[in-house]
Amino acid sequence: MRLKKATLLAIIGIFYVFALRAIGTFSPTIFTNLLITKVTGTISLLARLAIVVFFIYFYKDYVHKEQNKLRIATILVILVSLTGLVAQIPSLSLIFNVNILRYPVMIHHYIDTITPLFSAIFMLIFFVIFYKEIFSKELAKLKKATFLAIIGASVLTLLQIFVLFNYLYYLQFRHPIDVASNKTIIFSIGIPITLFWFLVSLIFFISFYKVQN
């Protein structure tokens, strides 16, 4: 029962993060309002926390002791999710004008660039291992949803690798015109990939929710 509730919260959290990112992409001016930024930022932190909580309960209530690979993969996802969660705190504290976990801007950029890559890689590993663990014919829909999640995580990993190399390259070789055009390319490629990733993630969590007793 705890895992089912955690799954529902994760579904709500994923949907919220996706909706917030979509609004920020197509209507960025809405976040010029400080009150809206504070509210959405706080809820975003709670939404990501809900995803972390899901994997914690997944580890505690779903993974068996003999499932060593799945257990390790789940732990890795929990750790990288917590890292991403902690990385959000400085930005949120800046909005509230509170000095919490402040660190140099360059370090913040490195964390914001590297964490999504590791998150995508660990999620890919998790879905691949989980897919191999599904043997029951009754879980056919969940297995299909997991396979879609594998595709989504694979494409997202490739995107994050490209973003990381792009960031490291232009950090050393700054060409303003090339940087601007490259950002446009990343933006145009990143939107459909991110949309697909959120969609397959929702399908997976909804499918997983349905099989919980």
Coordinates of N, CA and C in Angstrom, one line a residue:
M1 N 0.8 -1.2 0.0 CA 0.0 0.0 0.0 C 0.9 1.3 0.0
R2 N 2.0 1.2 0.7 CA 2.9 2.4 0.8 C 3.5 2.7 -0.6
L3 N 3.8 1.6 -1.3 CA 4.4 1.7 -2.6 C 3.4 2.3 -3.6
K4 N 2.2 1.8 -3.5 CA 1.1 2.3 -4.4 C 0.9 3.8 -4.2
K5 N 0.8 4.2 -3.0 CA 0.7 5.7 -2.7 C 1.9 6.5 -3.2
A6 N 3.1 5.9 -3.0 CA 4.3 6.6 -3.5 C 4.3 6.6 -5.0
T7 N 3.8 5.6 -5.7 CA 3.7 5.6 -7.1 C 2.8 6.7 -7.6
L8 N 1.6 6.8 -7.0 CA 0.7 7.9 -7.3 C 1.3 9.3 -7.2
L9 N 2.0 9.5 -6.1 CA 2.7 10.8 -5.8 C 3.7 11.0 -6.9
A10 N 4.4 10.0 -7.3 CA 5.5 10.1 -8.3 C 4.8 10.5 -9.7
I11 N 3.7 9.9 -10.0 CA 2.9 10.3 -11.2 C 2.6 11.7 -11.2
I12 N 2.0 12.2 -10.1 CA 1.7 13.6 -9.9 C 2.9 14.5 -10.1
G13 N 4.0 14.1 -9.4 CA 5.2 14.8 -9.5 C 5.8 14.9 -10.9
I14 N 5.8 13.8 -11.6 CA 6.3 13.8 -13.0 C 5.5 14.7 -13.9
F15 N 4.2 14.6 -13.7 CA 3.3 15.5 -14.5 C 3.5 16.9 -14.2
Y16 N 3.7 17.3 -12.9 CA 3.9 18.7 -12.6 C 5.2 19.2 -13.1
V17 N 6.3 18.4 -13.0 CA 7.6 18.9 -13.5 C 7.5 19.1 -15.0
F18 N 6.8 18.2 -15.7 CA 6.7 18.3 -17.2 C 5.9 19.6 -17.5
A19 N 4.8 19.8 -16.8 CA 3.9 20.9 -17.1 C 4.7 22.2 -16.8
L20 N 5.4 22.2 -15.7 CA 6.2 23.4 -15.4 C 7.3 23.7 -16.4
R21 N 8.0 22.7 -16.9 CA 9.0 22.9 -17.9 C 8.4 23.3 -19.2
A22 N 7.2 22.8 -19.5 CA 6.5 23.2 -20.8 C 6.1 24.7 -20.7
I23 N 5.6 25.1 -19.6 CA 5.2 26.5 -19.4 C 6.5 27.4 -19.4
G24 N 7.5 27.0 -18.8 CA 8.8 27.7 -18.8 C 9.4 27.9 -20.2
T25 N 9.2 26.8 -21.0 CA 9.7 26.9 -22.4 C 9.0 27.8 -23.3
F26 N 7.6 27.7 -23.2 CA 6.8 28.5 -24.2 C 6.3 29.8 -23.6
S27 N 6.3 30.0 -22.3 CA 5.9 31.2 -21.6 C 6.8 31.6 -20.5
P28 N 8.0 31.9 -20.8 CA 9.0 32.1 -19.7 C 8.7 33.4 -18.9
T29 N 8.0 34.3 -19.5 CA 7.7 35.6 -18.8 C 6.9 35.4 -17.5
I30 N 6.2 34.3 -17.4 CA 5.3 34.0 -16.3 C 6.1 33.9 -15.0
F31 N 7.4 33.6 -15.1 CA 8.2 33.4 -13.9 C 8.9 34.7 -13.5
T32 N 8.6 35.8 -14.1 CA 9.1 37.1 -13.7 C 8.4 37.5 -12.4
N33 N 7.3 36.9 -12.1 CA 6.6 37.2 -10.9 C 7.2 36.4 -9.7
L34 N 7.7 37.1 -8.7 CA 8.5 36.5 -7.6 C 7.6 35.5 -6.9
L35 N 6.3 35.8 -6.6 CA 5.5 35.0 -5.9 C 5.2 33.7 -6.6
I36 N 5.0 33.8 -7.9 CA 4.8 32.6 -8.7 C 6.0 31.7 -8.8
T37 N 7.2 32.4 -8.9 CA 8.4 31.6 -8.9 C 8.7 30.9 -7.6
K38 N 8.3 31.5 -6.4 CA 8.5 30.9 -5.1 C 7.6 29.7 -5.0
V39 N 6.3 29.8 -5.4 CA 5.3 28.7 -5.3 C 5.7 27.6 -6.2
T40 N 6.0 27.9 -7.4 CA 6.3 26.8 -8.4 C 7.6 26.1 -8.1
G41 N 8.6 26.9 -7.6 CA 9.9 26.3 -7.2 C 9.7 25.4 -6.0
T42 N 8.9 25.8 -5.0 CA 8.7 24.9 -3.8 C 8.0 23.6 -4.2
I43 N 6.9 23.8 -5.0 CA 6.2 22.6 -5.4 C 7.1 21.7 -6.3
S44 N 7.9 22.3 -7.1 CA 8.8 21.5 -8.0 C 9.8 20.7 -7.1
L45 N 10.3 21.2 -6.0 CA 11.2 20.5 -5.1 C 10.4 19.3 -4.5
L46 N 9.2 19.6 -4.1 CA 8.3 18.5 -3.5 C 8.0 17.4 -4.5
A47 N 7.8 17.8 -5.8 CA 7.5 16.9 -6.9 C 8.7 15.9 -7.1
R48 N 9.9 16.5 -7.1 CA 11.1 15.7 -7.3 C 11.3 14.8 -6.1
L49 N 11.0 15.3 -4.9 CA 11.1 14.5 -3.7 C 10.2 13.3 -3.7
A50 N 9.0 13.5 -4.3 CA 8.0 12.4 -4.5 C 8.6 11.3 -5.3
I51 N 9.4 11.6 -6.3 CA 10.0 10.6 -7.2 C 11.1 9.9 -6.4
V52 N 11.8 10.6 -5.6 CA 12.8 9.9 -4.7 C 12.2 9.0 -3.7
V53 N 11.1 9.4 -3.2 CA 10.3 8.6 -2.2 C 9.8 7.3 -2.9
F54 N 9.4 7.4 -4.1 CA 8.9 6.2 -4.8 C 10.0 5.2 -4.9
F55 N 11.2 5.6 -5.3 CA 12.3 4.7 -5.5 C 12.8 4.1 -4.1
I56 N 12.6 4.9 -3.1 CA 12.9 4.4 -1.7 C 12.0 3.3 -1.3
Y57 N 10.7 3.5 -1.5 CA 9.7 2.5 -1.2 C 9.8 1.3 -2.2
F58 N 10.1 1.6 -3.4 CA 10.3 0.5 -4.4 C 11.4 -0.4 -3.9
Y59 N 12.5 0.2 -3.4 CA 13.6 -0.6 -2.9 C 13.2 -1.4 -1.6
K60 N 12.4 -0.8 -0.8 CA 12.0 -1.4 0.5 C 10.9 -2.5 0.3
D61 N 9.9 -2.2 -0.5 CA 8.7 -3.0 -0.6 C 8.7 -3.9 -1.8
Y62 N 9.5 -3.7 -2.8 CA 9.3 -4.4 -4.1 C 10.5 -5.3 -4.4
V63 N 11.7 -4.8 -4.1 CA 13.0 -5.5 -4.5 C 13.2 -6.6 -3.5
H64 N 13.5 -7.8 -3.9 CA 13.8 -8.9 -3.1 C 15.3 -9.0 -2.8
K65 N 15.7 -9.6 -1.7 CA 17.1 -9.7 -1.4 C 18.0 -10.3 -2.4
E66 N 17.4 -11.3 -3.1 CA 18.2 -12.0 -4.1 C 18.3 -11.3 -5.4
Q67 N 17.6 -10.2 -5.6 CA 17.6 -9.4 -6.8 C 18.7 -8.3 -6.7
N68 N 20.0 -8.8 -6.7 CA 21.1 -7.9 -6.4 C 21.3 -6.8 -7.4
K69 N 21.1 -7.1 -8.7 CA 21.3 -6.1 -9.8 C 20.2 -5.0 -9.7
L70 N 19.0 -5.5 -9.5 CA 17.9 -4.5 -9.3 C 18.1 -3.6 -8.1
R71 N 18.6 -4.3 -7.0 CA 18.8 -3.5 -5.8 C 19.9 -2.5 -6.0
I72 N 21.0 -2.8 -6.6 CA 22.1 -1.8 -6.9 C 21.6 -0.7 -7.8
A73 N 20.8 -1.1 -8.8 CA 20.3 -0.1 -9.8 C 19.4 0.9 -9.1
T74 N 18.6 0.4 -8.2 CA 17.6 1.2 -7.5 C 18.4 2.2 -6.6
I75 N 19.4 1.7 -5.9 CA 20.2 2.5 -5.0 C 20.9 3.7 -5.8
L76 N 21.4 3.3 -7.0 CA 22.0 4.3 -7.8 C 21.1 5.4 -8.2
V77 N 19.8 5.0 -8.6 CA 18.8 6.0 -9.0 C 18.4 6.9 -7.8
I78 N 18.3 6.3 -6.6 CA 18.0 7.1 -5.4 C 19.1 8.1 -5.1
L79 N 20.4 7.7 -5.2 CA 21.5 8.6 -5.0 C 21.5 9.7 -6.0
V80 N 21.4 9.4 -7.3 CA 21.5 10.5 -8.3 C 20.2 11.4 -8.2
S81 N 19.1 10.8 -7.8 CA 17.9 11.7 -7.6 C 18.0 12.6 -6.4
L82 N 18.6 12.1 -5.4 CA 18.9 12.9 -4.2 C 19.9 14.1 -4.5
T83 N 20.9 13.7 -5.3 CA 21.9 14.7 -5.8 C 21.2 15.9 -6.6
G84 N 20.3 15.5 -7.5 CA 19.5 16.4 -8.3 C 18.6 17.3 -7.4
L85 N 18.1 16.6 -6.4 CA 17.2 17.3 -5.4 C 18.0 18.4 -4.6
V86 N 19.1 18.0 -4.1 CA 20.0 18.9 -3.3 C 20.5 20.0 -4.2
A87 N 20.8 19.7 -5.5 CA 21.3 20.7 -6.4 C 20.3 21.8 -6.7
Q88 N 19.0 21.6 -6.4 CA 17.9 22.6 -6.6 C 17.8 23.5 -5.4
I89 N 18.3 23.1 -4.3 CA 18.2 23.9 -3.1 C 18.8 25.3 -3.2
P90 N 20.1 25.4 -3.7 CA 20.7 26.8 -3.8 C 19.9 27.8 -4.6
S91 N 19.3 27.3 -5.8 CA 18.5 28.2 -6.6 C 17.2 28.6 -5.9
L92 N 16.6 27.6 -5.2 CA 15.4 27.9 -4.4 C 15.7 28.9 -3.3
S93 N 16.8 28.7 -2.6 CA 17.2 29.5 -1.5 C 17.5 30.9 -1.9
L94 N 18.0 31.0 -3.2 CA 18.3 32.4 -3.7 C 17.0 33.1 -4.0
I95 N 15.9 32.4 -4.4 CA 14.6 33.0 -4.6 C 14.1 33.6 -3.3
F96 N 14.2 32.8 -2.2 CA 13.7 33.1 -0.9 C 14.7 34.0 -0.1
N97 N 15.8 34.3 -0.8 CA 16.9 35.2 -0.2 C 17.4 34.6 1.2
V98 N 17.6 33.3 1.1 CA 18.1 32.5 2.3 C 19.5 31.9 1.9
N99 N 20.4 32.0 2.7 CA 21.8 31.5 2.4 C 21.9 30.0 2.9
I100 N 21.5 29.1 1.9 CA 21.5 27.7 2.2 C 22.3 27.0 1.0
L101 N 23.3 26.2 1.4 CA 24.1 25.5 0.4 C 24.6 26.3 -0.8
R102 N 25.0 27.5 -0.5 CA 25.6 28.3 -1.6 C 26.9 27.9 -2.0
Y103 N 27.2 27.8 -3.3 CA 28.5 27.4 -3.8 C 28.8 28.2 -5.0
P104 N 30.1 28.3 -5.5 CA 30.4 29.1 -6.7 C 29.6 28.8 -7.9
V105 N 29.3 29.8 -8.7 CA 28.5 29.6 -9.9 C 29.0 28.5 -10.8
M106 N 30.3 28.5 -11.0 CA 30.9 27.5 -11.9 C 30.6 26.0 -11.4
I107 N 30.7 25.8 -10.1 CA 30.4 24.5 -9.6 C 29.0 24.2 -9.8
H108 N 28.1 25.2 -9.6 CA 26.7 25.0 -9.9 C 26.4 24.6 -11.3
H109 N 27.1 25.2 -12.3 CA 26.9 24.8 -13.7 C 27.4 23.4 -14.0
Y110 N 28.5 23.0 -13.4 CA 29.0 21.7 -13.5 C 28.0 20.6 -13.0
I111 N 27.5 20.9 -11.8 CA 26.5 20.0 -11.2 C 25.3 19.9 -12.1
D112 N 24.8 21.0 -12.5 CA 23.6 21.1 -13.4 C 23.8 20.4 -14.7
T113 N 25.0 20.3 -15.2 CA 25.3 19.7 -16.5 C 25.6 18.2 -16.3
I114 N 26.3 17.8 -15.3 CA 26.7 16.4 -15.1 C 25.6 15.5 -14.5
T115 N 24.9 16.1 -13.5 CA 23.8 15.3 -12.8 C 22.8 14.7 -13.8
P116 N 22.2 15.5 -14.7 CA 21.2 14.9 -15.6 C 21.8 13.8 -16.5
L117 N 23.1 13.8 -16.8 CA 23.7 12.7 -17.5 C 23.7 11.4 -16.7
F118 N 24.2 11.5 -15.5 CA 24.2 10.4 -14.6 C 22.8 9.9 -14.3
S119 N 21.9 10.8 -14.2 CA 20.5 10.4 -13.9 C 19.9 9.6 -15.1
A120 N 20.2 10.1 -16.3 CA 19.7 9.3 -17.5 C 20.4 8.0 -17.6
I121 N 21.7 7.9 -17.3 CA 22.4 6.6 -17.4 C 21.9 5.6 -16.3
F122 N 21.7 6.1 -15.1 CA 21.2 5.2 -14.0 C 19.8 4.8 -14.2
M123 N 19.0 5.7 -14.8 CA 17.6 5.3 -15.1 C 17.6 4.3 -16.2
L124 N 18.4 4.4 -17.2 CA 18.5 3.4 -18.3 C 18.9 2.1 -17.7
I125 N 19.9 2.0 -16.8 CA 20.3 0.8 -16.2 C 19.2 0.2 -15.4
F126 N 18.5 1.0 -14.7 CA 17.4 0.5 -13.8 C 16.3 -0.1 -14.7
F127 N 15.9 0.6 -15.8 CA 14.8 0.0 -16.6 C 15.2 -1.2 -17.3
V128 N 16.5 -1.3 -17.8 CA 17.0 -2.5 -18.4 C 16.9 -3.7 -17.5
I129 N 17.4 -3.5 -16.3 CA 17.4 -4.6 -15.3 C 16.0 -5.0 -14.9
F130 N 15.2 -4.0 -14.7 CA 13.8 -4.2 -14.3 C 13.0 -5.0 -15.4
Y131 N 13.3 -4.6 -16.6 CA 12.7 -5.3 -17.8 C 13.0 -6.8 -17.8
K132 N 14.3 -7.1 -17.5 CA 14.7 -8.5 -17.4 C 14.1 -9.3 -16.3
E133 N 13.7 -8.5 -15.2 CA 13.1 -9.2 -14.1 C 11.7 -9.5 -14.2
I134 N 11.0 -9.0 -15.2 CA 9.6 -9.2 -15.4 C 9.4 -10.5 -16.2
F135 N 8.9 -11.6 -15.5 CA 8.7 -12.9 -16.2 C 7.2 -13.2 -16.3
S136 N 6.4 -12.7 -15.5 CA 4.9 -13.0 -15.5 C 4.2 -12.5 -16.7
K137 N 3.4 -13.3 -17.3 CA 2.6 -12.9 -18.5 C 1.5 -11.9 -18.1
E138 N 1.2 -11.9 -16.8 CA 0.2 -10.9 -16.3 C 0.7 -9.5 -16.3
L139 N 2.0 -9.4 -16.4 CA 2.6 -8.1 -16.4 C 3.1 -7.7 -17.8
A140 N 2.4 -8.2 -18.8 CA 2.8 -7.9 -20.2 C 2.8 -6.4 -20.5
K141 N 1.7 -5.7 -20.0 CA 1.6 -4.3 -20.2 C 2.7 -3.5 -19.5
L142 N 3.1 -3.9 -18.3 CA 4.1 -3.3 -17.6 C 5.5 -3.5 -18.3
K143 N 5.7 -4.7 -18.9 CA 6.9 -5.0 -19.6 C 7.0 -4.1 -20.8
K144 N 5.9 -3.9 -21.5 CA 5.9 -3.0 -22.7 C 6.2 -1.6 -22.3
A145 N 5.6 -1.1 -21.2 CA 5.9 0.2 -20.7 C 7.3 0.4 -20.3
T146 N 7.9 -0.6 -19.7 CA 9.3 -0.6 -19.3 C 10.2 -0.5 -20.6
F147 N 9.8 -1.3 -21.6 CA 10.6 -1.2 -22.8 C 10.6 0.2 -23.5
L148 N 9.4 0.8 -23.4 CA 9.3 2.2 -23.9 C 10.2 3.1 -23.1
A149 N 10.2 2.9 -21.8 CA 11.1 3.7 -20.9 C 12.6 3.5 -21.2
I150 N 12.9 2.3 -21.6 CA 14.3 2.0 -22.0 C 14.7 2.8 -23.2
I151 N 13.8 2.9 -24.2 CA 14.0 3.7 -25.4 C 14.2 5.1 -25.0
G152 N 13.2 5.6 -24.2 CA 13.3 7.0 -23.8 C 14.5 7.4 -23.0
A153 N 15.0 6.5 -22.1 CA 16.2 6.7 -21.3 C 17.4 6.7 -22.2
S154 N 17.4 5.8 -23.2 CA 18.5 5.7 -24.1 C 18.7 7.0 -24.9
V155 N 17.6 7.5 -25.5 CA 17.7 8.7 -26.3 C 18.0 9.9 -25.4
L156 N 17.5 9.9 -24.2 CA 17.8 11.0 -23.2 C 19.3 11.0 -22.9
T157 N 19.8 9.8 -22.7 CA 21.3 9.7 -22.4 C 22.1 10.2 -23.5
L158 N 21.8 9.9 -24.7 CA 22.5 10.4 -25.9 C 22.5 12.0 -25.9
L159 N 21.3 12.5 -25.6 CA 21.1 14.0 -25.6 C 22.0 14.6 -24.5
Q160 N 22.0 14.0 -23.3 CA 22.8 14.5 -22.2 C 24.3 14.4 -22.5
I161 N 24.7 13.4 -23.2 CA 26.1 13.3 -23.5 C 26.5 14.4 -24.5
F162 N 25.6 14.7 -25.5 CA 25.8 15.7 -26.4 C 25.9 17.1 -25.7
V163 N 24.9 17.3 -24.8 CA 24.9 18.6 -24.0 C 26.2 18.7 -23.2
L164 N 26.7 17.7 -22.6 CA 27.9 17.8 -21.7 C 29.1 18.1 -22.6
F165 N 29.3 17.4 -23.7 CA 30.4 17.7 -24.6 C 30.3 19.1 -25.2
N166 N 29.1 19.5 -25.5 CA 28.9 20.9 -26.0 C 29.3 21.9 -24.9
Y167 N 28.9 21.6 -23.7 CA 29.2 22.6 -22.6 C 30.7 22.6 -22.4
L168 N 31.4 21.5 -22.3 CA 32.8 21.5 -22.1 C 33.6 22.1 -23.2
Y169 N 33.1 21.9 -24.4 CA 33.8 22.5 -25.6 C 33.7 24.0 -25.6
Y170 N 32.5 24.5 -25.4 CA 32.4 26.0 -25.5 C 32.8 26.6 -24.2
L171 N 33.1 25.8 -23.2 CA 33.7 26.4 -22.0 C 35.2 26.8 -22.3
Q172 N 35.8 26.1 -23.2 CA 37.2 26.3 -23.5 C 37.3 27.2 -24.8
F173 N 36.4 27.0 -25.7 CA 36.5 27.7 -27.0 C 35.2 28.5 -27.2
R174 N 35.2 29.7 -26.8 CA 34.0 30.5 -26.8 C 33.9 31.2 -28.2
H175 N 32.8 30.9 -28.9 CA 32.5 31.6 -30.2 C 31.1 32.0 -30.1
P176 N 30.8 33.3 -29.8 CA 29.5 33.7 -29.5 C 28.4 33.4 -30.6
I177 N 28.8 33.5 -31.8 CA 27.8 33.2 -32.9 C 27.5 31.7 -32.9
D178 N 28.6 30.9 -32.8 CA 28.4 29.4 -32.8 C 27.6 29.0 -31.6
V179 N 27.9 29.6 -30.4 CA 27.2 29.2 -29.2 C 25.7 29.5 -29.4
A180 N 25.3 30.6 -29.9 CA 23.9 31.0 -30.1 C 23.2 30.0 -31.0
S181 N 23.9 29.6 -32.2 CA 23.3 28.7 -33.1 C 23.2 27.3 -32.5
N182 N 24.2 26.9 -31.7 CA 24.3 25.6 -31.1 C 23.2 25.4 -30.1
K183 N 22.9 26.5 -29.3 CA 21.8 26.5 -28.3 C 20.5 26.3 -29.0
T184 N 20.3 26.9 -30.2 CA 19.1 26.7 -30.9 C 18.9 25.3 -31.4
I185 N 20.0 24.6 -31.8 CA 20.0 23.2 -32.2 C 19.6 22.3 -31.0
I186 N 20.3 22.6 -29.9 CA 20.0 21.8 -28.7 C 18.6 21.9 -28.3
F187 N 18.1 23.2 -28.3 CA 16.7 23.5 -27.9 C 15.7 22.7 -28.8
S188 N 15.9 22.8 -30.1 CA 15.0 22.1 -31.1 C 15.0 20.6 -31.0
I189 N 16.2 20.1 -30.7 CA 16.3 18.6 -30.5 C 15.8 18.2 -29.1
G190 N 16.2 19.0 -28.1 CA 15.9 18.6 -26.8 C 14.4 18.6 -26.4
I191 N 13.6 19.5 -27.0 CA 12.1 19.5 -26.7 C 11.4 18.2 -27.0
P192 N 11.5 17.7 -28.3 CA 10.8 16.4 -28.6 C 11.4 15.2 -27.7
I193 N 12.7 15.2 -27.5 CA 13.2 14.1 -26.7 C 12.7 14.2 -25.2
T194 N 12.8 15.4 -24.7 CA 12.3 15.6 -23.3 C 10.8 15.2 -23.2
L195 N 10.0 15.6 -24.2 CA 8.6 15.3 -24.3 C 8.4 13.8 -24.3
F196 N 9.1 13.1 -25.2 CA 9.0 11.7 -25.3 C 9.4 11.0 -23.9
W197 N 10.4 11.5 -23.3 CA 10.9 10.9 -22.0 C 9.8 11.1 -20.9
F198 N 9.2 12.3 -20.8 CA 8.2 12.5 -19.8 C 7.0 11.6 -20.1
L199 N 6.7 11.4 -21.4 CA 5.5 10.6 -21.8 C 5.7 9.1 -21.4
V200 N 6.9 8.6 -21.8 CA 7.2 7.1 -21.5 C 7.3 6.9 -20.0
S201 N 7.8 7.9 -19.3 CA 7.9 7.8 -17.8 C 6.6 7.7 -17.2
L202 N 5.6 8.6 -17.7 CA 4.3 8.6 -17.1 C 3.6 7.2 -17.4
I203 N 3.8 6.7 -18.7 CA 3.3 5.4 -19.0 C 3.8 4.3 -18.1
F204 N 5.1 4.3 -17.8 CA 5.7 3.3 -16.9 C 5.1 3.4 -15.5
F205 N 5.0 4.6 -15.0 CA 4.6 4.7 -13.6 C 3.1 4.4 -13.5
I206 N 2.3 4.8 -14.5 CA 0.9 4.5 -14.5 C 0.7 3.0 -14.6
S207 N 1.4 2.3 -15.5 CA 1.4 0.9 -15.6 C 1.8 0.2 -14.3
F208 N 2.8 0.7 -13.7 CA 3.3 0.1 -12.4 C 2.2 0.3 -11.3
Y209 N 1.6 1.4 -11.3 CA 0.5 1.7 -10.4 C -0.6 0.7 -10.5
K210 N -1.0 0.4 -11.7 CA -2.1 -0.5 -12.0 C -1.9 -1.9 -11.5
V211 N -0.6 -2.3 -11.5 CA -0.4 -3.7 -11.1 C -0.1 -3.9 -9.6
Q212 N -0.2 -2.7 -8.8 CA 0.0 -2.8 -7.4 C -1.3 -3.3 -6.7
N213 N -1.2 -4.2 -5.8 CA -2.3 -4.7 -5.0 C -2.4 -4.1 -3.7

